[in-house]
Amino acid sequence: MNNLPAITKNLLIINALCFFGTIVARRYGIDLDSMLGLHFFLASDFKLYQLITYMFMHANLEHIFFNMFAVWMFGRTLEQVFGPKRFLTYYMICGIGAGIIQEVVQYAFYATELVRYDSVDIGSAIIPMGEYLNMMTTVGASGAVYGILLAFGMMFPNSQMYVFPIPFPIKAKFFVIGYAVIELMLGLGRTADGIAHFAHLGGMIFGFFMIMYWRKKSRDNGQFYF
C-alpha cells in the first residue's frame, strides 16, 4: 500500500471503509445503501449528491473486491500517467457520467413500461409505484472502473494481458473492445442479473470523450500528451 500513488490508495481505503461502515450501520437499523445509493430521479428518495456517493457503496464482498482489484491493478498506472489531480477528475466524472446514463436508461424503462400503472406485481407482492421507484437503486464504482479500463486500453493498447479463462495473452485494446461489446449485448438483452450494464458503458463513454478532449487540448497547446 505504501508504494501506491496517493489517489489510488485513498480510493481503495475510502471504498473499504464505506463497505464495512455499511455492514456496521445495518446492525443498528441504518440502511446506508438506501441513503447513499443512486435512486431513480423520479423517486422520492432521490438526492442529487447520490450521483457521487453511490460509487462508494457496494452490494457485497465480491462486488467491492473486483472493483477495487481493477482500481489497484490499472488505477496506479493511470495515476502516474495522468497525475493525481487529473486522475481523480477522470475517475469521478466517469462515475458521475455512468450514474447519469443509468438514470436515462431507467427513465426509458419507466416511460415505456411503468408510467401507465399505479403498482407493480413482482410475483410475491404488489408494490405501489412510488415504493417501487425507490427500489430502483444503483450502487458501485463499476462505472468509474470501466472508465479506467477504457483509459488503460487507450494509453497502452498493445500491452499483453492474461484474462481468465482465456489461456493466452490478449492486447489491452481488444480486451476493452470485447468488454464494451459484451456490456452492450447484455444491456440490450435486458438480462435480469441486477447489473447496470449501460452504466458501465456510460463510464466508458464519458472516459472516451474526456481523453479525446485532453488530447486535443494538449495538441492545441503544442504539447505531446499520451
mmCIF file of C-alpha atoms in Angstrom:
data_model
loop_
_atom_site.group_PDB
_atom_site.id
_atom_site.type_symbol
_atom_site.label_atom_id
_atom_site.label_comp_id
_atom_site.label_asym_id
_atom_site.label_seq_id
_atom_site.Cartn_x
_atom_site.Cartn_y
_atom_site.Cartn_z
ATOM 1 C CA MET A 1 0.000 0.000 0.000
ATOM 2 C CA ASN A 2 2.885 2.389 0.731
ATOM 3 C CA ASN A 3 4.051 2.142 -2.886
ATOM 4 C CA LEU A 4 0.642 3.091 -4.291
ATOM 5 C CA PRO A 5 0.037 6.605 -5.655
ATOM 6 C CA ALA A 6 -1.950 8.773 -3.244
ATOM 7 C CA ILE A 7 -5.300 8.929 -5.084
ATOM 8 C CA THR A 8 -5.396 5.213 -5.895
ATOM 9 C CA LYS A 9 -4.553 4.337 -2.288
ATOM 10 C CA ASN A 10 -7.165 6.701 -0.872
ATOM 11 C CA LEU A 11 -9.855 5.411 -3.230
ATOM 12 C CA LEU A 12 -9.166 1.879 -2.020
ATOM 13 C CA ILE A 13 -9.276 2.967 1.631
ATOM 14 C CA ILE A 14 -12.448 5.064 1.298
ATOM 15 C CA ASN A 15 -14.327 2.313 -0.554
ATOM 16 C CA ALA A 16 -13.268 -0.266 2.043
ATOM 17 C CA LEU A 17 -14.326 1.997 4.926
ATOM 18 C CA CYS A 18 -17.694 2.682 3.287
ATOM 19 C CA PHE A 19 -18.269 -1.028 2.719
ATOM 20 C CA PHE A 20 -17.551 -2.026 6.308
ATOM 21 C CA GLY A 21 -19.394 1.062 7.566
ATOM 22 C CA THR A 22 -22.469 -0.133 5.666
ATOM 23 C CA ILE A 23 -22.294 -3.504 7.415
ATOM 24 C CA VAL A 24 -21.968 -1.911 10.859
ATOM 25 C CA ALA A 25 -24.742 0.623 10.204
ATOM 26 C CA ARG A 26 -27.085 -2.158 9.081
ATOM 27 C CA ARG A 27 -26.781 -3.758 12.522
ATOM 28 C CA TYR A 28 -28.190 -0.544 14.005
ATOM 29 C CA GLY A 29 -31.058 -0.405 11.540
ATOM 30 C CA ILE A 30 -29.440 2.217 9.271
ATOM 31 C CA ASP A 31 -29.559 1.484 5.548
ATOM 32 C CA LEU A 32 -26.651 3.415 4.019
ATOM 33 C CA ASP A 33 -27.226 1.773 0.653
ATOM 34 C CA SER A 34 -30.637 3.426 0.517
ATOM 35 C CA MET A 35 -29.344 6.763 1.788
ATOM 36 C CA LEU A 36 -26.227 6.976 -0.381
ATOM 37 C CA GLY A 37 -27.087 4.710 -3.317
ATOM 38 C CA LEU A 38 -28.316 6.336 -6.519
ATOM 39 C CA HIS A 39 -32.118 6.359 -6.681
ATOM 40 C CA PHE A 40 -34.157 6.894 -9.833
ATOM 41 C CA PHE A 41 -34.554 10.656 -10.183
ATOM 42 C CA LEU A 42 -38.386 10.464 -10.098
ATOM 43 C CA ALA A 43 -38.326 8.552 -6.796
ATOM 44 C CA SER A 44 -38.981 10.389 -3.551
ATOM 45 C CA ASP A 45 -35.665 9.197 -2.064
ATOM 46 C CA PHE A 46 -33.543 10.660 -4.875
ATOM 47 C CA LYS A 47 -30.938 13.252 -3.864
ATOM 48 C CA LEU A 48 -28.504 14.956 -6.224
ATOM 49 C CA TYR A 49 -25.483 14.084 -4.068
ATOM 50 C CA GLN A 50 -26.195 10.400 -4.706
ATOM 51 C CA LEU A 51 -24.561 10.793 -8.137
ATOM 52 C CA ILE A 52 -21.293 10.925 -6.180
ATOM 53 C CA THR A 53 -21.940 8.815 -3.100
ATOM 54 C CA TYR A 54 -23.343 5.817 -4.986
ATOM 55 C CA MET A 55 -19.940 4.927 -6.411
ATOM 56 C CA PHE A 56 -18.576 4.324 -2.895
ATOM 57 C CA MET A 57 -21.327 1.855 -1.976
ATOM 58 C CA HIS A 58 -21.138 -1.841 -2.901
ATOM 59 C CA ALA A 59 -23.666 -4.651 -2.771
ATOM 60 C CA ASN A 60 -21.429 -7.414 -1.399
ATOM 61 C CA LEU A 61 -17.840 -8.551 -0.875
ATOM 62 C CA GLU A 62 -17.476 -9.907 -4.414
ATOM 63 C CA HIS A 63 -18.712 -6.613 -5.861
ATOM 64 C CA ILE A 64 -16.212 -4.459 -3.999
ATOM 65 C CA PHE A 65 -13.350 -6.925 -4.426
ATOM 66 C CA PHE A 66 -13.431 -6.990 -8.223
ATOM 67 C CA ASN A 67 -13.967 -3.230 -8.496
ATOM 68 C CA MET A 68 -11.122 -2.397 -6.143
ATOM 69 C CA PHE A 69 -8.872 -5.016 -7.716
ATOM 70 C CA ALA A 70 -9.285 -3.176 -11.035
ATOM 71 C CA VAL A 71 -8.602 0.186 -9.353
ATOM 72 C CA TRP A 72 -5.451 -1.265 -7.799
ATOM 73 C CA MET A 73 -4.298 -3.000 -10.972
ATOM 74 C CA PHE A 74 -4.930 -0.246 -13.533
ATOM 75 C CA GLY A 75 -5.531 2.908 -11.496
ATOM 76 C CA ARG A 76 -1.988 3.172 -10.163
ATOM 77 C CA THR A 77 -0.574 3.158 -13.694
ATOM 78 C CA LEU A 78 -3.066 5.736 -14.931
ATOM 79 C CA GLU A 79 -2.434 7.989 -11.947
ATOM 80 C CA GLN A 80 1.257 8.029 -12.826
ATOM 81 C CA VAL A 81 0.395 8.966 -16.423
ATOM 82 C CA PHE A 82 -2.362 11.498 -15.681
ATOM 83 C CA GLY A 83 -1.070 12.890 -12.411
ATOM 84 C CA PRO A 84 -3.152 12.759 -9.209
ATOM 85 C CA LYS A 85 -5.466 15.726 -9.880
ATOM 86 C CA ARG A 86 -6.370 14.700 -13.420
ATOM 87 C CA PHE A 87 -6.742 11.042 -12.449
ATOM 88 C CA LEU A 88 -9.192 11.904 -9.640
ATOM 89 C CA THR A 89 -11.118 14.176 -12.005
ATOM 90 C CA TYR A 90 -11.279 11.395 -14.579
ATOM 91 C CA TYR A 91 -12.411 8.802 -12.036
ATOM 92 C CA MET A 92 -15.149 10.982 -10.585
ATOM 93 C CA ILE A 93 -16.535 12.194 -13.925
ATOM 94 C CA CYS A 94 -16.627 8.639 -15.294
ATOM 95 C CA GLY A 95 -18.553 7.579 -12.192
ATOM 96 C CA ILE A 96 -20.948 10.514 -12.362
ATOM 97 C CA GLY A 97 -21.388 10.004 -16.108
ATOM 98 C CA ALA A 98 -22.208 6.346 -15.536
ATOM 99 C CA GLY A 99 -24.853 7.383 -12.998
ATOM 100 C CA ILE A 100 -26.392 9.839 -15.466
ATOM 101 C CA ILE A 101 -26.586 7.168 -18.180
ATOM 102 C CA GLN A 102 -28.191 4.797 -15.671
ATOM 103 C CA GLU A 103 -30.810 7.440 -14.871
ATOM 104 C CA VAL A 104 -31.566 7.897 -18.588
ATOM 105 C CA VAL A 105 -31.943 4.141 -19.104
ATOM 106 C CA GLN A 106 -34.192 3.838 -16.049
ATOM 107 C CA TYR A 107 -36.346 6.692 -17.314
ATOM 108 C CA ALA A 108 -36.694 4.977 -20.707
ATOM 109 C CA PHE A 109 -37.831 1.827 -18.893
ATOM 110 C CA TYR A 110 -40.243 3.815 -16.742
ATOM 111 C CA ALA A 111 -41.702 5.746 -19.701
ATOM 112 C CA THR A 112 -42.255 2.637 -21.836
ATOM 113 C CA GLU A 113 -43.165 0.016 -19.225
ATOM 114 C CA LEU A 114 -44.330 1.579 -15.946
ATOM 115 C CA VAL A 115 -45.828 5.018 -16.394
ATOM 116 C CA ARG A 116 -49.371 3.770 -17.023
ATOM 117 C CA TYR A 117 -49.512 1.675 -13.842
ATOM 118 C CA ASP A 118 -50.164 2.584 -10.207
ATOM 119 C CA SER A 119 -48.426 -0.501 -8.855
ATOM 120 C CA VAL A 120 -46.077 -3.314 -9.886
ATOM 121 C CA ASP A 121 -46.625 -7.048 -9.378
ATOM 122 C CA ILE A 122 -43.240 -8.607 -8.533
ATOM 123 C CA GLY A 123 -44.692 -12.080 -8.032
ATOM 124 C CA SER A 124 -44.547 -12.266 -4.250
ATOM 125 C CA ALA A 125 -46.320 -8.940 -3.678
ATOM 126 C CA ILE A 126 -47.946 -5.967 -5.358
ATOM 127 C CA ILE A 127 -45.804 -2.885 -4.776
ATOM 128 C CA PRO A 128 -47.214 0.666 -5.042
ATOM 129 C CA MET A 129 -45.465 2.579 -7.834
ATOM 130 C CA GLY A 130 -43.927 5.160 -5.508
ATOM 131 C CA GLU A 131 -42.371 2.422 -3.377
ATOM 132 C CA TYR A 132 -41.210 0.507 -6.458
ATOM 133 C CA LEU A 133 -39.440 3.568 -7.878
ATOM 134 C CA ASN A 134 -37.493 3.878 -4.634
ATOM 135 C CA MET A 135 -36.363 0.286 -5.104
ATOM 136 C CA MET A 136 -34.618 1.252 -8.358
ATOM 137 C CA THR A 137 -31.269 1.934 -6.683
ATOM 138 C CA THR A 138 -27.748 1.693 -8.139
ATOM 139 C CA VAL A 139 -24.541 1.186 -6.140
ATOM 140 C CA GLY A 140 -20.920 0.543 -7.014
ATOM 141 C CA ALA A 141 -17.785 2.007 -8.572
ATOM 142 C CA SER A 142 -18.138 -0.054 -11.747
ATOM 143 C CA GLY A 143 -18.843 2.962 -13.983
ATOM 144 C CA ALA A 144 -15.611 4.634 -12.858
ATOM 145 C CA VAL A 145 -13.777 1.308 -13.117
ATOM 146 C CA TYR A 146 -14.904 0.777 -16.695
ATOM 147 C CA GLY A 147 -13.649 4.291 -17.427
ATOM 148 C CA ILE A 148 -10.285 3.220 -16.023
ATOM 149 C CA LEU A 149 -10.278 0.104 -18.208
ATOM 150 C CA LEU A 150 -11.009 2.201 -21.278
ATOM 151 C CA ALA A 151 -8.236 4.664 -20.449
ATOM 152 C CA PHE A 152 -5.729 1.858 -19.939
ATOM 153 C CA GLY A 153 -6.703 0.355 -23.293
ATOM 154 C CA MET A 154 -6.233 3.737 -24.979
ATOM 155 C CA MET A 155 -2.965 4.528 -23.199
ATOM 156 C CA PHE A 156 -1.383 1.106 -23.587
ATOM 157 C CA PRO A 157 -3.288 -0.545 -26.470
ATOM 158 C CA ASN A 158 -0.683 -3.208 -27.204
ATOM 159 C CA SER A 159 0.011 -4.271 -23.618
ATOM 160 C CA GLN A 160 -0.405 -8.017 -23.186
ATOM 161 C CA MET A 161 -2.997 -9.096 -20.623
ATOM 162 C CA TYR A 162 -3.936 -12.502 -19.249
ATOM 163 C CA VAL A 163 -7.692 -12.726 -18.726
ATOM 164 C CA PHE A 164 -9.250 -15.791 -17.107
ATOM 165 C CA PRO A 165 -10.328 -18.197 -18.608
ATOM 166 C CA ILE A 166 -8.582 -17.286 -21.912
ATOM 167 C CA PRO A 167 -5.387 -19.416 -21.957
ATOM 168 C CA PHE A 168 -3.299 -16.903 -23.924
ATOM 169 C CA PRO A 169 -2.499 -13.193 -23.593
ATOM 170 C CA ILE A 170 -4.568 -10.608 -25.451
ATOM 171 C CA LYS A 171 -3.823 -6.969 -26.202
ATOM 172 C CA ALA A 172 -5.409 -4.384 -23.919
ATOM 173 C CA LYS A 173 -7.279 -2.726 -26.790
ATOM 174 C CA PHE A 174 -9.021 -5.994 -27.690
ATOM 175 C CA PHE A 175 -9.795 -6.638 -24.035
ATOM 176 C CA VAL A 176 -11.524 -3.250 -23.732
ATOM 177 C CA ILE A 177 -13.399 -3.606 -27.028
ATOM 178 C CA GLY A 178 -14.569 -7.081 -26.023
ATOM 179 C CA TYR A 179 -15.827 -5.850 -22.667
ATOM 180 C CA ALA A 180 -17.697 -2.976 -24.303
ATOM 181 C CA VAL A 181 -19.394 -5.312 -26.804
ATOM 182 C CA ILE A 182 -20.392 -7.745 -24.048
ATOM 183 C CA GLU A 183 -21.864 -4.945 -21.916
ATOM 184 C CA LEU A 184 -23.813 -3.590 -24.891
ATOM 185 C CA MET A 185 -25.230 -7.025 -25.733
ATOM 186 C CA LEU A 186 -26.190 -7.710 -22.113
ATOM 187 C CA GLY A 187 -27.756 -4.275 -21.767
ATOM 188 C CA LEU A 188 -29.803 -4.588 -24.940
ATOM 189 C CA GLY A 189 -30.809 -8.106 -23.931
ATOM 190 C CA ARG A 190 -32.275 -6.770 -20.662
ATOM 191 C CA THR A 191 -30.807 -9.615 -18.647
ATOM 192 C CA ALA A 192 -32.322 -9.921 -15.175
ATOM 193 C CA ASP A 193 -28.925 -10.122 -13.464
ATOM 194 C CA GLY A 194 -29.278 -6.906 -11.454
ATOM 195 C CA ILE A 195 -26.201 -5.386 -13.131
ATOM 196 C CA ALA A 196 -26.292 -1.868 -14.591
ATOM 197 C CA HIS A 197 -24.680 -2.706 -17.939
ATOM 198 C CA PHE A 198 -25.491 0.632 -19.542
ATOM 199 C CA ALA A 199 -23.907 2.416 -16.568
ATOM 200 C CA HIS A 200 -20.687 0.518 -17.337
ATOM 201 C CA LEU A 201 -20.890 1.727 -20.918
ATOM 202 C CA GLY A 202 -21.636 5.217 -19.631
ATOM 203 C CA GLY A 203 -18.356 5.252 -17.709
ATOM 204 C CA MET A 204 -16.544 4.241 -20.875
ATOM 205 C CA ILE A 205 -18.325 6.847 -22.994
ATOM 206 C CA PHE A 206 -17.568 9.730 -20.634
ATOM 207 C CA GLY A 207 -13.990 8.497 -20.268
ATOM 208 C CA PHE A 208 -13.508 8.361 -24.033
ATOM 209 C CA PHE A 209 -14.678 11.931 -24.565
ATOM 210 C CA MET A 210 -12.542 13.206 -21.686
ATOM 211 C CA ILE A 211 -9.404 11.592 -23.104
ATOM 212 C CA MET A 212 -10.126 12.877 -26.598
ATOM 213 C CA TYR A 213 -10.678 16.380 -25.195
ATOM 214 C CA TRP A 214 -7.406 16.277 -23.254
ATOM 215 C CA ARG A 215 -5.543 15.032 -26.317
ATOM 216 C CA LYS A 216 -6.934 17.812 -28.467
ATOM 217 C CA LYS A 217 -6.163 20.417 -25.819
ATOM 218 C CA SER A 218 -2.564 19.214 -25.499
ATOM 219 C CA ARG A 219 -2.080 19.323 -29.284
ATOM 220 C CA ASP A 220 -3.542 22.852 -29.438
ATOM 221 C CA ASN A 221 -1.022 23.915 -26.799
ATOM 222 C CA GLY A 222 1.855 22.362 -28.738
ATOM 223 C CA GLN A 223 2.320 19.605 -26.169
ATOM 224 C CA PHE A 224 2.535 15.849 -26.548
ATOM 225 C CA TYR A 225 0.274 14.135 -24.067
ATOM 226 C CA PHE A 226 -0.395 10.398 -24.123
#
